[in-house]
Structure formats: C-alpha cells, structure tokens
Coordinates of C-alpha atoms and ligand atoms in Angstrom, one line a residue:
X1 CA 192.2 251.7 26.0
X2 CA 191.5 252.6 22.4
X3 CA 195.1 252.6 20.3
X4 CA 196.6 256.1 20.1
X5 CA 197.5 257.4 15.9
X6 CA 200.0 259.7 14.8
X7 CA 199.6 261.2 11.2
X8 CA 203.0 261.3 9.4
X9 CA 202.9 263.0 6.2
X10 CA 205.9 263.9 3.4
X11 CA 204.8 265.7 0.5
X12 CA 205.6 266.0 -3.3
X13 CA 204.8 269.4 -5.0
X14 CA 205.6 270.4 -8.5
X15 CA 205.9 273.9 -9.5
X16 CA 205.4 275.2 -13.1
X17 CA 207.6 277.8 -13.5
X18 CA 207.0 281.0 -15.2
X19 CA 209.8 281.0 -17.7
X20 CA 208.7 282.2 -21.1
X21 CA 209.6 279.0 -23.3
X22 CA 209.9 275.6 -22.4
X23 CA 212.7 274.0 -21.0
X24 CA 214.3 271.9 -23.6
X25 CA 213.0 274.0 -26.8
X26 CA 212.0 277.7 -27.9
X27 CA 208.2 277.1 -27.6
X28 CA 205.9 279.3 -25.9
X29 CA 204.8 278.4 -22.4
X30 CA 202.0 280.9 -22.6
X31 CA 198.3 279.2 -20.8
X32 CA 195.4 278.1 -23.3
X33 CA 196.5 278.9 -26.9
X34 CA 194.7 276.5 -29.5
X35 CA 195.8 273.1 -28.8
X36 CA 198.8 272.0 -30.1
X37 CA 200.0 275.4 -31.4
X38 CA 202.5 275.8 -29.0
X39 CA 204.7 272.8 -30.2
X40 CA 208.3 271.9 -32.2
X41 CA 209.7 268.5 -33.2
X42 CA 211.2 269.0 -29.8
X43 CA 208.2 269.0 -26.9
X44 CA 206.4 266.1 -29.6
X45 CA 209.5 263.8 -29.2
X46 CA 209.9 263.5 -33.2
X47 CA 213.2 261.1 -33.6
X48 CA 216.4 263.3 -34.6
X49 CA 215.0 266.6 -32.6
X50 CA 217.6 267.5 -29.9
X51 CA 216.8 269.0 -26.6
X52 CA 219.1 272.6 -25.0
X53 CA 218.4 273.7 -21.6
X54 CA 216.5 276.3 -20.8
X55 CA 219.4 278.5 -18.4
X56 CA 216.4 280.2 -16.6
X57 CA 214.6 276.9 -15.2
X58 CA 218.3 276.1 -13.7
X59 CA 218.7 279.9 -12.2
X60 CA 214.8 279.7 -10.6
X61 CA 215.6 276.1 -9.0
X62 CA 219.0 277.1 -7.8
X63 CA 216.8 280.1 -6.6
X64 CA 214.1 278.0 -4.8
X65 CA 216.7 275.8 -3.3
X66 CA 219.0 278.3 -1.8
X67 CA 215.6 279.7 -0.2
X68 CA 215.4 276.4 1.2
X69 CA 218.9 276.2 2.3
X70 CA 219.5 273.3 0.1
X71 CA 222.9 272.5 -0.8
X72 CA 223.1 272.9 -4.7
X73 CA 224.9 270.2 -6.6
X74 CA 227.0 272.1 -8.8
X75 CA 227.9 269.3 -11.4
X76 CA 224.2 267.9 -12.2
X77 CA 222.4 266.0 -14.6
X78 CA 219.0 264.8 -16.6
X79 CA 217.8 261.2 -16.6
X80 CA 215.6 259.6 -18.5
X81 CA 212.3 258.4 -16.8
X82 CA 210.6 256.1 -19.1
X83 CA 207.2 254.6 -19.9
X84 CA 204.5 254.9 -22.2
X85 CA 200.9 256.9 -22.2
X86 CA 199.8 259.1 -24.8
X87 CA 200.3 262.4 -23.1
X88 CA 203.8 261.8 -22.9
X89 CA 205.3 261.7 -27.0
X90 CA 208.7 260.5 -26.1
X91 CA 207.6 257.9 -23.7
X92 CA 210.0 259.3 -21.6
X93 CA 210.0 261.9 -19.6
X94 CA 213.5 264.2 -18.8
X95 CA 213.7 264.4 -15.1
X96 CA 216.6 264.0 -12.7
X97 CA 217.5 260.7 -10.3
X98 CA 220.8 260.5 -9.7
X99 CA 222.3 264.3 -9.8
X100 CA 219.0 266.2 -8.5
X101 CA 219.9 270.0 -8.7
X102 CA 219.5 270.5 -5.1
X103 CA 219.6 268.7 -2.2
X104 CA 219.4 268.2 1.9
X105 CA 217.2 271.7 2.8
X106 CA 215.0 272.5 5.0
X107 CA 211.7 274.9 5.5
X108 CA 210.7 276.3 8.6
X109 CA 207.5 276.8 10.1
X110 CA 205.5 278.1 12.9
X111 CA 203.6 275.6 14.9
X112 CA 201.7 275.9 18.5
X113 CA 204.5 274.0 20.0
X114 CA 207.1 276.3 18.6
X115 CA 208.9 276.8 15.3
X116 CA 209.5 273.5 13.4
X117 CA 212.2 272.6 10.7
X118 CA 210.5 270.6 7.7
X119 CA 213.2 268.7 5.7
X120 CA 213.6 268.9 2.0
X121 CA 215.2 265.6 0.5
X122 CA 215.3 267.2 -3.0
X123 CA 214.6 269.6 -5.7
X124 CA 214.5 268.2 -9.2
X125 CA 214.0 269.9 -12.6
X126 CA 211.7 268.1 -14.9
X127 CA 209.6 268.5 -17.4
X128 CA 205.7 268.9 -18.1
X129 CA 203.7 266.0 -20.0
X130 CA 200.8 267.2 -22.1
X131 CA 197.0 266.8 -21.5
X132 CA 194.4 264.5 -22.4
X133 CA 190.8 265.1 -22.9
X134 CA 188.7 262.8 -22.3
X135 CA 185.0 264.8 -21.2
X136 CA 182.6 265.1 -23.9
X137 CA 184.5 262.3 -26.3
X138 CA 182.6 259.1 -26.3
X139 CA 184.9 256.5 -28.2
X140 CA 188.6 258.8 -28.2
X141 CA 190.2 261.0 -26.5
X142 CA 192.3 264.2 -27.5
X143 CA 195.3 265.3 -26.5
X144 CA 197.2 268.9 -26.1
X145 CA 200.5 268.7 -26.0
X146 CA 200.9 272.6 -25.3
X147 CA 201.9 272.0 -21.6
X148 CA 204.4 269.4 -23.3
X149 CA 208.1 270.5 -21.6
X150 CA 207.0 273.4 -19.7
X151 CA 209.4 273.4 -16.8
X152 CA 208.9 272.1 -13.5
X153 CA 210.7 271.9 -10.5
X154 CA 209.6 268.9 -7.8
X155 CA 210.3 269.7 -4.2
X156 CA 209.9 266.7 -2.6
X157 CA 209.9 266.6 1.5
X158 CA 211.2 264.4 4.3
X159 CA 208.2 262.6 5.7
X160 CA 208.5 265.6 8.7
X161 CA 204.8 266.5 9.1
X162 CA 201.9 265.4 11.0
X163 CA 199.3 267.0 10.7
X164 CA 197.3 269.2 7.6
X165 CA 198.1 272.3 9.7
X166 CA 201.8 271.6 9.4
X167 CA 201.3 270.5 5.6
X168 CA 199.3 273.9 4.9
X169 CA 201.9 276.0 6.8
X170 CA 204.7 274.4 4.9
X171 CA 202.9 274.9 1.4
X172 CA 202.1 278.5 2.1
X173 CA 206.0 278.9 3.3
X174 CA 207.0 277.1 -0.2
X175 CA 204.6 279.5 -2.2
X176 CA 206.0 282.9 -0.5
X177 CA 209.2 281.7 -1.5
X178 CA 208.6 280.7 -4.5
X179 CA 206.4 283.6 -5.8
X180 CA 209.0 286.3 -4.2
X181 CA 211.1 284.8 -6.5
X182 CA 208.8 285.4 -9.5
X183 CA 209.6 281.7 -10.3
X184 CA 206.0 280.9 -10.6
X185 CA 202.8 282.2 -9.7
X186 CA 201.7 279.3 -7.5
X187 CA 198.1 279.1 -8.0
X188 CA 196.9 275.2 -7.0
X189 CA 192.8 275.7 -8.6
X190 CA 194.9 276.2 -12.0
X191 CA 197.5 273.7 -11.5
X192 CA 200.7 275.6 -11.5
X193 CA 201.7 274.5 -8.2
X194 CA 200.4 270.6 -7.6
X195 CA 200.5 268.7 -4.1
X196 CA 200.9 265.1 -3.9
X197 CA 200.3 264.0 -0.4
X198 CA 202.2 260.6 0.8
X199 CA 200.5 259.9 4.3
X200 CA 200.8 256.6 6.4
X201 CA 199.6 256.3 10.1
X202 CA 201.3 254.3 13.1
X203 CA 201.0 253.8 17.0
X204 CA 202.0 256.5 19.2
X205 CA 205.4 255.6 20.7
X206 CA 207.2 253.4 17.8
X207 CA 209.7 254.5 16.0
X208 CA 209.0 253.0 12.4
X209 CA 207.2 254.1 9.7
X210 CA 203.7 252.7 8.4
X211 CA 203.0 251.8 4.9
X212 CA 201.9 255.1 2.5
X213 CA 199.9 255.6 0.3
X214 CA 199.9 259.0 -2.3
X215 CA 197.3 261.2 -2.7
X216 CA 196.6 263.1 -5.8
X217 CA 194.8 265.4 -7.0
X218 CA 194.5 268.3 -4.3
X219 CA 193.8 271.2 -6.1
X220 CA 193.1 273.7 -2.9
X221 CA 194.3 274.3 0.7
X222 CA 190.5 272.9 2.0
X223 CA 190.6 270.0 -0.4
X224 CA 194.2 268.9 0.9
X225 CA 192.8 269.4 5.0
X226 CA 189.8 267.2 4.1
X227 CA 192.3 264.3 2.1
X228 CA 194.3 264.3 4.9
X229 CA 191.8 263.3 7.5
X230 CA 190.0 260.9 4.9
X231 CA 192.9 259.1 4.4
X232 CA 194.0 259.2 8.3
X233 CA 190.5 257.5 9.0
X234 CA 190.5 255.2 6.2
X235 CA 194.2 253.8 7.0
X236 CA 193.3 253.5 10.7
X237 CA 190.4 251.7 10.2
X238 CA 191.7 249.3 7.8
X239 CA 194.6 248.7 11.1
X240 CA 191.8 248.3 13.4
X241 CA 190.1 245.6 11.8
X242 CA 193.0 243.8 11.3
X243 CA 193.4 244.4 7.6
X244 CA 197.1 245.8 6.0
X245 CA 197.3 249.3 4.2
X246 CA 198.4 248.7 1.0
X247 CA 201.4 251.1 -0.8
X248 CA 199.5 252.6 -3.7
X249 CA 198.6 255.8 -5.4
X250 CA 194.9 257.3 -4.9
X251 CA 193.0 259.9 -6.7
X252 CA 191.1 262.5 -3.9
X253 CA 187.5 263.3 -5.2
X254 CA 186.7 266.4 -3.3
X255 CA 183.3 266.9 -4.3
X256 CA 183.0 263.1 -2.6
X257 CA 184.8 263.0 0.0
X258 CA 186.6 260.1 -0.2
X259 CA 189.6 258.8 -2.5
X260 CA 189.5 255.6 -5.2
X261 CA 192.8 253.6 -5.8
X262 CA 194.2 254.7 -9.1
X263 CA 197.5 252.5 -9.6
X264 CA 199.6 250.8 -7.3
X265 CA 203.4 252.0 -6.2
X266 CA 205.3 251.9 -9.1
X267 CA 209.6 251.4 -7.8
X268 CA 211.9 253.5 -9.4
X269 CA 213.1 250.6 -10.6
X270 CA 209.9 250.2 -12.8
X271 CA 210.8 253.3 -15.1
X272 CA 214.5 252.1 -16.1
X273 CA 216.2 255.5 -15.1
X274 CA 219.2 256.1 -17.4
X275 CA 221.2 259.1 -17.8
X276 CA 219.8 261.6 -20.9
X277 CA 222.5 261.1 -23.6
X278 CA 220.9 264.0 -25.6
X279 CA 221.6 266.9 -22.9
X280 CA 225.1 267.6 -21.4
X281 CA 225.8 267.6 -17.8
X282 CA 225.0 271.2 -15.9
X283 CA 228.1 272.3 -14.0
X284 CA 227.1 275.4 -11.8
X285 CA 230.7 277.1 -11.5
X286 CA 231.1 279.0 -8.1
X287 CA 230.5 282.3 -10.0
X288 CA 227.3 281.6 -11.7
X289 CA 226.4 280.1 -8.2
X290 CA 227.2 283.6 -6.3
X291 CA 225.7 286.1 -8.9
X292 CA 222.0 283.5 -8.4
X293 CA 222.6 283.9 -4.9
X294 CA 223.3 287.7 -4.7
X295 CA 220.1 288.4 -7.0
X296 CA 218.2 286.4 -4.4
X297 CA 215.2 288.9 -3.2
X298 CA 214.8 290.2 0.3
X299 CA 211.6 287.2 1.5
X300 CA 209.1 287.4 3.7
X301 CA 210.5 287.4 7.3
X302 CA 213.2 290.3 6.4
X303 CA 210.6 292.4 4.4
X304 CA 207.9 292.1 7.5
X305 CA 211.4 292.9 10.1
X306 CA 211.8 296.1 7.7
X307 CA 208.9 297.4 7.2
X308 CA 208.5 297.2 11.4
X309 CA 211.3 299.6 11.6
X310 CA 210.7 301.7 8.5
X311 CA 207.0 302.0 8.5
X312 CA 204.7 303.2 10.8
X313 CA 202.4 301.1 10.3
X314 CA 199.9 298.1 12.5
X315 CA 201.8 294.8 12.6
X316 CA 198.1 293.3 10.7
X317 CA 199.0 295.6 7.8
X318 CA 202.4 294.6 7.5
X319 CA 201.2 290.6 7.6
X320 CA 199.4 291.3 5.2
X321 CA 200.7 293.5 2.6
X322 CA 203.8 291.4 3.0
X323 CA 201.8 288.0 2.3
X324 CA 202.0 288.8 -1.4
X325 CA 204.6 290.0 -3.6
X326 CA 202.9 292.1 -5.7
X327 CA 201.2 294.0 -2.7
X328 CA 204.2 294.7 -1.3
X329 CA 205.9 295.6 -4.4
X330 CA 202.8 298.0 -4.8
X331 CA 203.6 299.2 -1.1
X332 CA 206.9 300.2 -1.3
X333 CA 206.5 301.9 -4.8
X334 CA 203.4 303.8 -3.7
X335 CA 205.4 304.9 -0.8
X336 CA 208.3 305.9 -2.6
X337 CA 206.4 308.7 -4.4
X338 CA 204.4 310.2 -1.9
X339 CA 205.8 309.1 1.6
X340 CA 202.8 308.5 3.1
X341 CA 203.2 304.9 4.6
X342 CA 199.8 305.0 6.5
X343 CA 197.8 306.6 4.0
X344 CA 198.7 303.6 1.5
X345 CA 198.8 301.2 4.0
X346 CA 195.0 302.1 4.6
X347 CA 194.1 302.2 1.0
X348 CA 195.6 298.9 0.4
X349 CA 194.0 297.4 3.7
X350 CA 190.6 298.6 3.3
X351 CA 189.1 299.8 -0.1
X352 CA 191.7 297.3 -2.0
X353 CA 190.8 294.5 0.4
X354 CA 187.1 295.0 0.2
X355 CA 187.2 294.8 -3.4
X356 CA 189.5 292.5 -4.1
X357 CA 187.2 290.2 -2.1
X358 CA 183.9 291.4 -3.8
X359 CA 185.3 290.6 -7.3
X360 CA 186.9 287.8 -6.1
X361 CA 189.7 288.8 -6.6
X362 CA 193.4 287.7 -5.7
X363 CA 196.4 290.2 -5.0
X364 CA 197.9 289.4 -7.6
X365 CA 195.2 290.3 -9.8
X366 CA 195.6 294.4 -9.0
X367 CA 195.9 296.5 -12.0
X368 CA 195.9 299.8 -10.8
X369 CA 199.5 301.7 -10.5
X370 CA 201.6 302.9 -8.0
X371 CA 201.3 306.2 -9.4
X372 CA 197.7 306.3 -9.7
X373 CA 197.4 305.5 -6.1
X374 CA 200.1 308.2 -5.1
X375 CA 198.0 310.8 -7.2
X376 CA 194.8 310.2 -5.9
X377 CA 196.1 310.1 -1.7
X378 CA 197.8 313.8 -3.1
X379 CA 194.0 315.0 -4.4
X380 CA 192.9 314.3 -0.7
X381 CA 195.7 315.2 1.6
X382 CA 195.6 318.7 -1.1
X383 CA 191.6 318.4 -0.2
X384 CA 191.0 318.5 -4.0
X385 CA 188.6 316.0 -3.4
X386 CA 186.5 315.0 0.0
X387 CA 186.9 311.3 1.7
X388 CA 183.2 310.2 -0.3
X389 CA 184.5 311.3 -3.9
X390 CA 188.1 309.8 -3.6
X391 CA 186.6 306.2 -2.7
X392 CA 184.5 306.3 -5.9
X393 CA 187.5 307.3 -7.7
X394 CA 189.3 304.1 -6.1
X395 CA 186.9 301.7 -7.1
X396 CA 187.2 302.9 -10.8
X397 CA 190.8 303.3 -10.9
X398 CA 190.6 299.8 -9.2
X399 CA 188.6 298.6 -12.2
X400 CA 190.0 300.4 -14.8
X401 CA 193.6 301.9 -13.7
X402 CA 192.2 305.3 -15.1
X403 CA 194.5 308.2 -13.7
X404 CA 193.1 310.4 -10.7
X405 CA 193.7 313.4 -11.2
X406 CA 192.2 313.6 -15.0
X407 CA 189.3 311.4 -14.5
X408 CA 188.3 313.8 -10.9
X409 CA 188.6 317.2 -13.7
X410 CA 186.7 315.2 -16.5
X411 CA 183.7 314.4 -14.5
X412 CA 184.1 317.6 -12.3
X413 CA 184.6 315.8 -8.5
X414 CA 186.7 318.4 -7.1
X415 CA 185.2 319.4 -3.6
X416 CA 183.7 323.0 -4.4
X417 CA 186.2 325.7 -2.1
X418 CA 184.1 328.6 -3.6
X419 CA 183.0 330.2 -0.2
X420 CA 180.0 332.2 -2.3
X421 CA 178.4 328.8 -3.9
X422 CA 179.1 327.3 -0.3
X423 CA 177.3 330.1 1.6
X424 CA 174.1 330.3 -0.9
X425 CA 173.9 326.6 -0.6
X426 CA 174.0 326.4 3.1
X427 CA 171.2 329.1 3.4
X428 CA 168.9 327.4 0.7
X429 CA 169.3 324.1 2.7
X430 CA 168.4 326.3 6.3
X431 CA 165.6 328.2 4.4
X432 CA 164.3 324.6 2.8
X433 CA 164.2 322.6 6.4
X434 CA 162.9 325.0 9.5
X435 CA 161.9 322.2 11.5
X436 CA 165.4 321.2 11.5
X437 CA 166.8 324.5 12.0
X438 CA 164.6 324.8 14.9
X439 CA 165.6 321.1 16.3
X440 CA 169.3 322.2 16.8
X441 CA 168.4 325.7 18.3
X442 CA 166.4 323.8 20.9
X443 CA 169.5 321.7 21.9
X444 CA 169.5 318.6 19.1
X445 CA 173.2 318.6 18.1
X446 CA 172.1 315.7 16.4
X447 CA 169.8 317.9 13.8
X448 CA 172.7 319.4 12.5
X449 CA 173.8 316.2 10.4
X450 CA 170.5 316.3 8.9
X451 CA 171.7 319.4 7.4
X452 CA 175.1 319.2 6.4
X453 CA 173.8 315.8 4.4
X454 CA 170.7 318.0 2.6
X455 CA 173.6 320.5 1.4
X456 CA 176.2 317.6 0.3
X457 CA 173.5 316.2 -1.5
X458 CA 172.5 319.8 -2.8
X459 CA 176.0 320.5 -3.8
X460 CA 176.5 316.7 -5.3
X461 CA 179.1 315.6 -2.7
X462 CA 181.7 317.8 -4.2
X463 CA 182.1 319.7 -0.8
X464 CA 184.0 319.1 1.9
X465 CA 182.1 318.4 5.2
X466 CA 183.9 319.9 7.9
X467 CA 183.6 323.6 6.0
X468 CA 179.9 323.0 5.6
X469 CA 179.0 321.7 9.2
X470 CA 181.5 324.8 10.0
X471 CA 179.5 327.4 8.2
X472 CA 176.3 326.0 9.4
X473 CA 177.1 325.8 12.9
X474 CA 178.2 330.2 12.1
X475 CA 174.3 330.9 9.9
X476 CA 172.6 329.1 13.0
Ligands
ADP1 P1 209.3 257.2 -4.0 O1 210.6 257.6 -4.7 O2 209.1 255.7 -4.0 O3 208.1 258.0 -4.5 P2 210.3 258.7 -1.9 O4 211.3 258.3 -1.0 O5 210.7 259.6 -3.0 O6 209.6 257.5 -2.5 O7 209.1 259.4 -1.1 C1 208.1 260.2 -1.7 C2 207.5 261.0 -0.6 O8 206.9 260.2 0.3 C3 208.5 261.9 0.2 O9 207.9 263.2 0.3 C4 208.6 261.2 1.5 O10 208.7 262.2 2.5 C5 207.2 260.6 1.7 N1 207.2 259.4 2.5 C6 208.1 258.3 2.4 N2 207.8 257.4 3.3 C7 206.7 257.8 3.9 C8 205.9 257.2 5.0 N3 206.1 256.1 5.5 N4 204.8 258.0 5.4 C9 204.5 259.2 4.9 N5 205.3 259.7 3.9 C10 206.3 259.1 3.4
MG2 MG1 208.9 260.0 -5.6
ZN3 ZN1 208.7 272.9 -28.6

C-alpha cells in the first residue's frame, strides 16, 4: 500500500505596522515618496547616529500579543542580527533573540473537526530593510532605503498546522486581530503583511518531525494554497524516490507554479546575535501593561455575539459587516444616528457590496460617511425620494462622498407629491396608450405595469410608484 503523508506547516509572518514614523528615528513611514526622501543619519546606519524607540511599535505588539494571549515579557530587549547586503546600511539589522516582547500564545481557529488552538512561539519587534531595484537596470542596481526601519512585528507559529486551510484560517484570524487593532492594515499584494511558509512532510503515525524547508514570497491567500501543495508534492516525491529533502529557503513563483532554491538554512548562529548596546532595555511596568490592555478593542467574536443581541439583523450580515473594521465601524456609527439597523445593514450588504466588487474595491477603501448614509435612508424612509432615485444617489455618494440631501435638491430628485402634476400625468399616459388601457379592462393585471412605467418615465422617475399604480388603478 502506497505510504500515507501528513503536511505539517509553522509559519513566519511579518507585519508592517501603521505607526507614523519609524521605529528607531523621526522619519516618515508614509508608502512611495521619491526614493530616499524619507531618510536620517539614523534609518542609513551613518556611524555616531543613535537609535530611540518608537513607544507606539511597543504598545501595537504588546496589543497583538495580548490578542493572542501571549504572555508579554515585561523587561525586553533589541539584538543585533548581523550580515551584510546592500539593502541593509548598518549591516545589521535591530531585531530581538533573546528577550522577544511576547511569548507562549496561542490563535484559535475553526476547523471541520472542531475548533483548533494554533500555537504562537513568539512575537518580535524588528525593523524593515530597504529595497533594491534591480528590473530595468542592466549593469547596477538601485536602492530605496524609504522602507529602511519601518516597524515590524514577526509572529512566528509553532509548527501546529497541516494543511493550507488551517494556514489560511489562521492568517485571516491574525489579520482581524491585527487590523481591529488599527496596528496595520494587513494587505499581503502590497506587502504590509508577509507569510513565510516552513513546511516539511512525514509518514502518518510517527511522531518526529521531517526536514523543512521555507517558502517565500506568497503574496496572496491563492498563491500561499498553491505553494503549499507544490511543496507537499515536491518533498514527497523526493522521499519516494529515495532522495533526502534538504533544509533550505525557496522563492514561490506563482505565475509558474513551482518554487527555485534561493539560499540554504542559515543558523542563528550564522548572524552573531548580540545584544544592541545603542538602545536601552524596554521594561513594561504593570501600569503601562494594564492601561495597553484596557484600550484593547472589542474583536471579532464579541462584536459578532453583540451585534446578535443588539441588532436585528441575518447572521450573513453580521459575518460580514463584522469581517472588516472599517465596515463595522461604518455600521455602528450609521446606526447611531438614525437607528435603523436593517436599513443600513441592507445598504451596506447590497448596493455597498455590489460596488465595492465592481470597482474592485476592498472595505477598507469606502469613502462615504456615516452621515451621508444616515441622511440619504432618512430621504427614503421621509419618501423624499423613491427606491430608483436613492440607489443612484448611493452610487455617487459611494464615488464621491457628496451629501444626500443637497445633491437630491441640486439636481431636483425629490419624488414629485404634487397630486395635480401626478393626476395630469397619469391621464396623458392613459390617453397616449388605449391598447393598454383596454388590456387591463379585459382582465390583464399585468398591463397595468406597462403604465405605471410610461408615467415614471414621463415624470423622470421622480414619483413614487405605489401612488401612481394607486391613481391608475382609481382613472381605470
Ligand atoms: P529558525 O529560527 O531556524 O528559523 P524556528 O524554530 O524559528 O527556526 O522555526 C521557524 C518556523 O518554522 C516556525 O514557524 C516553526 O513553527 C516552523 N518549523 C520548525 N520546524 C518545522 C518542521 N519540521 N516542519 C514545519 N515547520 C517547522
Ligand atoms: Mg526563524
Ligand atoms: Zn530616519
């Protein structure tokens, strides 16, 4: 019988967080900026600069690991991670071995076979190295050192999971966290959150581990899946036919496929770890640790419990309103000024949704305001406006943020109540269609919507249709 596999996979993930400067200097962290602009003596390792913590990357890991119920190592400190390539200016880079800031935590997620603890060896702060680019430059190569010290945290798992299903449910759980937090926006196409897979294989039924290799490079959700089984194939082949899998870091080419050795294992050991001497240790006193853990935000699983008992609203909605921040911020502040849970809850769920997917769009790309959205559910709940007008005013207030209730009087939406203008239209529409008019007296109820669209259309959708099928039905 053919040898039974199991997958087991630890990951690596590095998280850029959305502190405003760096975290050893004042420079800006801000994306793109011409090359190089966002530098000091500082993030370009000139000798005699001096690095100071950044207090906010420390308050967003402390964050992060209480969220992973990590315990948090209250006397912690920087080490010195050395070697030499061009992106990095110090040829070291300020990490943390010995003293990472949290420690021992765990992630849970939902599996078929129940829910399923994922361990969390460590959290590290760290810094970002600056970028190289090589495309278009035959005989050099450029480098940025913008992205020089921005701050990272690296959560690095216990090998715990085996399979992609369990890796993806576990990066998602990470990223709610995480983005709840507002300690980063999470976004793997752009690099702000970064997945380093460490995957080895081994018979069903023993107990050790199988040699790993890494896997970089995974910049999506589908692109991690398809490494994952690529590399699962690959390393039981290579057992199959007798050959060893050797410990090494690969890169994952997506658009290929497949993944090309890029270096082998370096050992800690390899990068002579030595405490910073330029920073002082952190000590987290019991106070600081408290007031971090009492500004920690209501997540994902009590928000969704919450909103069960406060709302009124499907179970689908509240999955996914809560599955992003900002939705749910936009939710809850929507709600607050017009108390109308379902009425937002629909906007969000179906125009919102429908656009956001048209323009490719991601929730955390909406622009409109809670008050614009209040203000235009109050023009049709006050029937200022009929169902047609107010989802043409949502896809430009979508667009544009413009405010509802002036952009409806500007271009003159508001459903015409004048019973006189009604009346004369309805009777020009009967005059204007006998066939029709003599349709529904012979029994086709079906004629009548023929009519009530020839007077919307006559009146320019600015009535409302129930009073127009209403008077209709009265003139016949
Ligand atoms: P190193 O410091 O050499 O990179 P770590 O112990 O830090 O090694 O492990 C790095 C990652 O690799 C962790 O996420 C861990 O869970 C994972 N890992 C370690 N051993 C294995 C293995 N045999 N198979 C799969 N993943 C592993
Ligand atoms: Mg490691
Ligand atoms: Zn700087």
């Amino acid at each position: 019988m053919a040898k039974q596999y199991e997958t087991v996979i630890g990951l690596e993930v590095h998280v850029e967080l959305a502190t405003k400067t760096k975290i050893f200097c004042g420079c800006s962290t801000a994306f793109g900026g011409v090359p190089n602009t966002h530098t000091c003596p500082v993030c370009t390792g000139m000798p005699g600069s001096l690095p100071v913590l950044n207090k906010q990357v420390v308050e967003y890991a402390i964050g992060v690991g209480l969220a992973t119920n990590c315990k948090i190592t209250q006397y912690c400190k920087f080490d010195r991670k050395n070697y030499f390539y061009p992106d990095n200016p110090q040829n070291y880079q300020i990490s943390q071995l010995y003293l990472p800031i949290c420690r021992d935590g765990y992630v849970e997620i939902r599996t078929p076979e129940g829910d399923k603890k994922i361990g969390i060896h460590e959290i590290h702060m760290e810094e970002d190295a600056g970028k190289l680019i090589h495309d278009e430059w035959e005989d050099c190569s450029l480098v940025d050192y913008n992205r020089s010290g921005v701050p990272l945290i690296e959560i690095v798992s216990e090998p715990d999971m085996r399979s992609a299903d369990e890796v993806i449910a576990y990066l998602e759980k990470l990223r709610m966290f995480v983005q709840y937090l507002g300690a980063s926006d999470c976004k793997l196409q752009e690099g702000s959150m970064r997945a380093d897979v460490n995957l080895s294989v081994r018979e069903v039924g023993t107990t050790e581990f199988g040699t790993r290799t890494e896997m970089k490079n995974l910049n999506s959700f589908r692109a991690i899946a398809r490494a994952i089984e690529g590399e699962r194939t690959r390393q039981i082949d290579l057992l199959e036919s007798g050959e060893k899998v050797v410990q090494e870091t690969r890169r994952w080419d997506d658009s290929k496929e497949c993944s090309y050795p890029m270096r082998s294992k370096e050992d800690a050991q390899d990068y002579r770890y030595f405490p910073d001497p330029d920073l002082v240790p952190v000590h987290i006193s019991d106070e600081w640790l408290e007031s971090i853990r009492g500004k920690q935000p209501e997540f994902r699983e009590a928000k969704m419990e919450r909103y069960k008992r406060e709302y009124d609203i499907p179970e689908y909605d509240i999955e996914i309103i809560t599955g992003s921040k900002h939705l749910s911020d936009l939710f809850e502040a929507t709600v607050a000024i017009c108390s109308q849970p379902k009425k937002v809850s629909n906007w969000l769920m179906v125009e919102n949704l429908r656009l956001l997917k048209e323009r490719e769009m991601d929730p955390e790309d909406i622009r409109f305001s809670p008050e614009h959205l209040a203000a235009l559910i109050d023009l049709t709940e006050q029937k200022v406006i009929n169902s047609t007008v107010a989802k043409e005013v949502f896809e430009v207030m979508f667009d544009q943020d413009i405010d509802p209730v002036q952009y409806v009087e500007e271009k003159g939406l508001k459903t015409v109540n004048d019973e006189g203008a009604l009346r004369k239209t309805v009777e020009e529409v009967i005059a204007a269609n006998p066939q029709s008019v003599e349709d529904y007296r012979n029994g086709k109820e079906k004629a009548i919507g023929f009519l009530v669209g020839q007077t919307m259309k006559a009146m320019k959708g600015k009535a409302d249709p129930a009073s127009v099928n209403k008077l209709l039905k009265e003139l016949l």
